[in-house]
mmCIF file of C-alpha atoms in Angstrom:
data_model
loop_
_atom_site.group_PDB
_atom_site.id
_atom_site.type_symbol
_atom_site.label_atom_id
_atom_site.label_comp_id
_atom_site.label_asym_id
_atom_site.label_seq_id
_atom_site.Cartn_x
_atom_site.Cartn_y
_atom_site.Cartn_z
ATOM 1 C CA UNK A 1 0.181 0.003 0.005
ATOM 2 C CA UNK A 2 2.849 2.269 0.753
ATOM 3 C CA UNK A 3 4.322 1.764 -2.890
ATOM 4 C CA UNK A 4 0.825 2.606 -4.223
ATOM 5 C CA UNK A 5 0.529 5.970 -2.272
ATOM 6 C CA UNK A 6 4.258 6.931 -3.513
ATOM 7 C CA UNK A 7 3.193 6.444 -6.880
ATOM 8 C CA UNK A 8 -0.590 8.170 -6.677
ATOM 9 C CA UNK A 9 1.086 11.666 -7.501
ATOM 10 C CA UNK A 10 2.557 10.251 -10.834
ATOM 11 C CA UNK A 11 -0.676 8.331 -11.437
ATOM 12 C CA UNK A 12 -2.865 11.565 -10.752
ATOM 13 C CA UNK A 13 -0.290 13.440 -13.064
ATOM 14 C CA UNK A 14 -1.004 10.976 -15.923
ATOM 15 C CA UNK A 15 -4.649 11.052 -15.473
ATOM 16 C CA UNK A 16 -4.728 14.891 -15.461
ATOM 17 C CA UNK A 17 -2.459 15.091 -18.623
ATOM 18 C CA UNK A 18 -4.682 12.668 -20.328
ATOM 19 C CA UNK A 19 -7.821 14.856 -19.550
ATOM 20 C CA UNK A 20 -6.146 18.024 -20.361
ATOM 21 C CA UNK A 21 -5.031 16.304 -23.632
ATOM 22 C CA UNK A 22 -8.356 15.068 -24.414
ATOM 23 C CA UNK A 23 -9.965 18.616 -23.640
ATOM 24 C CA UNK A 24 -7.365 20.365 -26.077
ATOM 25 C CA UNK A 25 -8.270 18.137 -28.689
ATOM 26 C CA UNK A 26 -11.956 18.422 -28.541
ATOM 27 C CA UNK A 27 -11.682 22.298 -28.317
ATOM 28 C CA UNK A 28 -9.298 22.478 -31.257
ATOM 29 C CA UNK A 29 -12.019 20.208 -33.164
ATOM 30 C CA UNK A 30 -14.594 22.289 -32.429
ATOM 31 C CA UNK A 31 -12.801 25.615 -33.359
ATOM 32 C CA UNK A 32 -11.701 23.873 -36.791
ATOM 33 C CA UNK A 33 -15.297 22.662 -37.504
ATOM 34 C CA UNK A 34 -16.616 26.247 -36.799
ATOM 35 C CA UNK A 35 -13.865 27.785 -38.944
ATOM 36 C CA UNK A 36 -14.687 25.228 -41.769
ATOM 37 C CA UNK A 37 -18.406 26.039 -41.477
ATOM 38 C CA UNK A 38 -17.826 29.710 -41.585
ATOM 39 C CA UNK A 39 -15.774 29.398 -44.543
ATOM 40 C CA UNK A 40 -18.440 27.213 -46.328
ATOM 41 C CA UNK A 41 -21.045 29.839 -45.502
ATOM 42 C CA UNK A 42 -18.680 32.284 -46.884
ATOM 43 C CA UNK A 43 -18.072 30.697 -50.211
ATOM 44 C CA UNK A 44 -22.014 29.992 -50.217
ATOM 45 C CA UNK A 45 -22.659 33.820 -49.667
ATOM 46 C CA UNK A 46 -19.842 34.701 -52.399
ATOM 47 C CA UNK A 47 -21.818 32.434 -54.977
ATOM 48 C CA UNK A 48 -25.367 33.977 -54.022
ATOM 49 C CA UNK A 49 -23.706 37.668 -54.265
ATOM 50 C CA UNK A 50 -22.108 36.879 -58.020
ATOM 51 C CA UNK A 51 -25.258 35.072 -58.976
ATOM 52 C CA UNK A 52 -27.595 38.009 -58.057
ATOM 53 C CA UNK A 53 -25.143 40.570 -59.771
ATOM 54 C CA UNK A 54 -24.875 38.342 -63.051
ATOM 55 C CA UNK A 55 -28.500 38.001 -63.193
ATOM 56 C CA UNK A 56 -29.282 41.766 -62.614
ATOM 57 C CA UNK A 57 -26.285 42.637 -65.004
ATOM 58 C CA UNK A 58 -28.261 40.422 -67.729
ATOM 59 C CA UNK A 59 -31.275 42.903 -67.322
ATOM 60 C CA UNK A 60 -29.009 45.995 -67.567
ATOM 61 C CA UNK A 61 -27.069 44.484 -70.808
ATOM 62 C CA UNK A 62 -30.710 44.089 -72.482
ATOM 63 C CA UNK A 63 -31.887 47.585 -71.206
ATOM 64 C CA UNK A 64 -28.484 49.109 -72.948
ATOM 65 C CA UNK A 65 -29.574 47.250 -76.107
ATOM 66 C CA UNK A 66 -33.251 48.530 -76.189
ATOM 67 C CA UNK A 67 -31.995 52.079 -75.071
ATOM 68 C CA UNK A 68 -30.028 51.800 -78.239
ATOM 69 C CA UNK A 69 -32.945 51.065 -80.459
ATOM 70 C CA UNK A 70 -34.569 54.326 -79.126
ATOM 71 C CA UNK A 71 -31.399 56.064 -79.847
ATOM 72 C CA UNK A 72 -30.778 56.886 -75.789
ATOM 73 C CA UNK A 73 -27.611 54.695 -75.686
ATOM 74 C CA UNK A 74 -24.705 54.124 -77.955
ATOM 75 C CA UNK A 75 -24.743 50.558 -77.301
ATOM 76 C CA UNK A 76 -23.189 48.546 -80.814
ATOM 77 C CA UNK A 77 -26.132 46.046 -80.860
ATOM 78 C CA UNK A 78 -29.557 47.512 -80.858
ATOM 79 C CA UNK A 79 -32.465 45.465 -79.929
ATOM 80 C CA UNK A 80 -36.036 46.123 -80.743
ATOM 81 C CA UNK A 81 -38.640 45.971 -78.287
ATOM 82 C CA UNK A 82 -40.428 43.458 -79.477
ATOM 83 C CA UNK A 83 -37.651 41.203 -79.836
ATOM 84 C CA UNK A 84 -36.216 42.239 -76.462
ATOM 85 C CA UNK A 85 -39.633 41.542 -74.652
ATOM 86 C CA UNK A 86 -39.229 37.589 -74.235
ATOM 87 C CA UNK A 87 -35.442 38.342 -73.006
ATOM 88 C CA UNK A 88 -36.431 40.703 -70.420
ATOM 89 C CA UNK A 89 -39.073 38.899 -68.891
ATOM 90 C CA UNK A 90 -36.776 35.717 -68.896
ATOM 91 C CA UNK A 91 -33.925 37.781 -67.185
ATOM 92 C CA UNK A 92 -36.458 39.320 -64.722
ATOM 93 C CA UNK A 93 -37.756 35.818 -63.870
ATOM 94 C CA UNK A 94 -33.959 34.629 -63.317
ATOM 95 C CA UNK A 95 -33.015 37.416 -61.082
ATOM 96 C CA UNK A 96 -36.235 36.356 -58.823
ATOM 97 C CA UNK A 97 -34.818 33.092 -57.239
ATOM 98 C CA UNK A 98 -31.057 34.759 -56.973
ATOM 99 C CA UNK A 99 -32.823 37.493 -55.259
ATOM 100 C CA UNK A 100 -34.408 35.338 -52.752
ATOM 101 C CA UNK A 101 -31.048 33.581 -52.148
ATOM 102 C CA UNK A 102 -29.657 36.758 -51.629
ATOM 103 C CA UNK A 103 -32.205 37.781 -48.860
ATOM 104 C CA UNK A 104 -31.914 34.598 -47.170
ATOM 105 C CA UNK A 105 -27.922 34.769 -47.285
ATOM 106 C CA UNK A 106 -26.869 38.111 -47.508
ATOM 107 C CA UNK A 107 -25.904 40.654 -44.796
ATOM 108 C CA UNK A 108 -28.631 43.386 -44.394
ATOM 109 C CA UNK A 109 -26.188 45.942 -45.902
ATOM 110 C CA UNK A 110 -25.963 44.135 -49.000
ATOM 111 C CA UNK A 111 -29.489 43.420 -49.429
ATOM 112 C CA UNK A 112 -30.277 46.895 -49.134
ATOM 113 C CA UNK A 113 -27.789 47.959 -51.641
ATOM 114 C CA UNK A 114 -28.945 45.317 -53.966
ATOM 115 C CA UNK A 115 -32.469 46.848 -53.562
ATOM 116 C CA UNK A 116 -31.215 50.189 -54.443
ATOM 117 C CA UNK A 117 -29.626 48.624 -57.644
ATOM 118 C CA UNK A 118 -32.592 46.651 -58.724
ATOM 119 C CA UNK A 119 -34.791 49.715 -58.299
ATOM 120 C CA UNK A 120 -32.556 51.717 -60.768
ATOM 121 C CA UNK A 121 -32.439 48.951 -63.038
ATOM 122 C CA UNK A 122 -36.463 48.587 -62.770
ATOM 123 C CA UNK A 123 -36.621 52.289 -63.292
ATOM 124 C CA UNK A 124 -34.493 51.876 -66.370
ATOM 125 C CA UNK A 125 -36.846 48.965 -67.606
ATOM 126 C CA UNK A 126 -39.899 51.481 -66.976
ATOM 127 C CA UNK A 127 -38.261 54.232 -69.078
ATOM 128 C CA UNK A 128 -37.810 51.625 -72.036
ATOM 129 C CA UNK A 129 -41.309 50.339 -71.674
ATOM 130 C CA UNK A 130 -42.534 53.872 -72.470
ATOM 131 C CA UNK A 131 -40.279 54.033 -75.322
ATOM 132 C CA UNK A 132 -38.883 57.375 -73.913
ATOM 133 C CA UNK A 133 -36.463 59.052 -76.479
ATOM 134 C CA UNK A 134 -34.565 61.176 -74.053
ATOM 135 C CA UNK A 135 -30.628 60.589 -73.919
ATOM 136 C CA UNK A 136 -30.110 63.143 -71.337
ATOM 137 C CA UNK A 137 -32.592 61.297 -69.143
ATOM 138 C CA UNK A 138 -31.143 57.820 -69.895
ATOM 139 C CA UNK A 139 -27.813 59.233 -68.849
ATOM 140 C CA UNK A 140 -29.241 60.111 -65.354
ATOM 141 C CA UNK A 141 -30.759 56.387 -64.967
ATOM 142 C CA UNK A 142 -27.229 55.046 -66.158
ATOM 143 C CA UNK A 143 -25.614 56.951 -63.391
ATOM 144 C CA UNK A 144 -28.109 55.897 -60.912
ATOM 145 C CA UNK A 145 -27.538 52.308 -62.019
ATOM 146 C CA UNK A 146 -23.766 52.289 -61.990
ATOM 147 C CA UNK A 147 -23.916 53.919 -58.533
ATOM 148 C CA UNK A 148 -26.120 51.123 -57.125
ATOM 149 C CA UNK A 149 -23.932 48.349 -58.769
ATOM 150 C CA UNK A 150 -20.952 50.277 -57.197
ATOM 151 C CA UNK A 151 -22.658 50.335 -53.757
ATOM 152 C CA UNK A 152 -23.726 46.750 -53.976
ATOM 153 C CA UNK A 153 -19.971 45.600 -54.876
ATOM 154 C CA UNK A 154 -18.641 47.689 -52.077
ATOM 155 C CA UNK A 155 -21.053 46.134 -49.517
ATOM 156 C CA UNK A 156 -20.239 42.570 -50.728
ATOM 157 C CA UNK A 157 -16.484 43.247 -50.397
ATOM 158 C CA UNK A 158 -17.041 44.624 -46.831
ATOM 159 C CA UNK A 159 -19.306 41.706 -45.925
ATOM 160 C CA UNK A 160 -16.644 39.090 -46.988
ATOM 161 C CA UNK A 161 -13.827 41.274 -45.957
ATOM 162 C CA UNK A 162 -12.452 41.359 -49.690
ATOM 163 C CA UNK A 163 -9.842 44.200 -50.709
ATOM 164 C CA UNK A 164 -11.235 47.253 -52.573
ATOM 165 C CA UNK A 165 -11.789 46.402 -56.408
ATOM 166 C CA UNK A 166 -12.225 48.138 -59.569
ATOM 167 C CA UNK A 167 -15.105 50.688 -59.943
ATOM 168 C CA UNK A 168 -15.691 49.016 -63.529
ATOM 169 C CA UNK A 169 -15.815 52.574 -65.083
ATOM 170 C CA UNK A 170 -13.632 52.482 -67.861
ATOM 171 C CA UNK A 171 -13.673 54.213 -71.142
ATOM 172 C CA UNK A 172 -14.091 52.299 -74.333
ATOM 173 C CA UNK A 173 -12.410 54.880 -76.259
ATOM 174 C CA UNK A 174 -9.157 54.742 -77.171
ATOM 175 C CA UNK A 175 -6.578 57.116 -75.936
#
């Protein structure tokens, strides 16, 4: 019994060490799981953000082409409203599911900036449905749409902690 009592501190040290080691591994696994889960959600949010931007940009491009038909925009490929109507309807339908995914997974700021951008695009669409021929007013709508896109992109970068990006304002004229 005396030998057992002499070895008791060493035995307790082994038990405490094993328990400490177990707790460290469990805690490390838990932290790693949370980090991996956060990374997966971040990747998913990035996909939702880019899908929404792509779907909305499709509508914007169609608007440019129709505006060119009316003489409001210099787009090189004009599109008559009767030819654009099914394409615009398809683009609007495509942006609905991506908008719902954005609302579900996006940060409140990104969702708000997306709303500003889509409202500007919807105003462009209304302008074209009325068959307005006013290049100056069209330029105002373009400026709103571009500001909306810039605001959306900035909010996405902030949400995902991405570095600042390009404004996407470049001249197509040669220098």
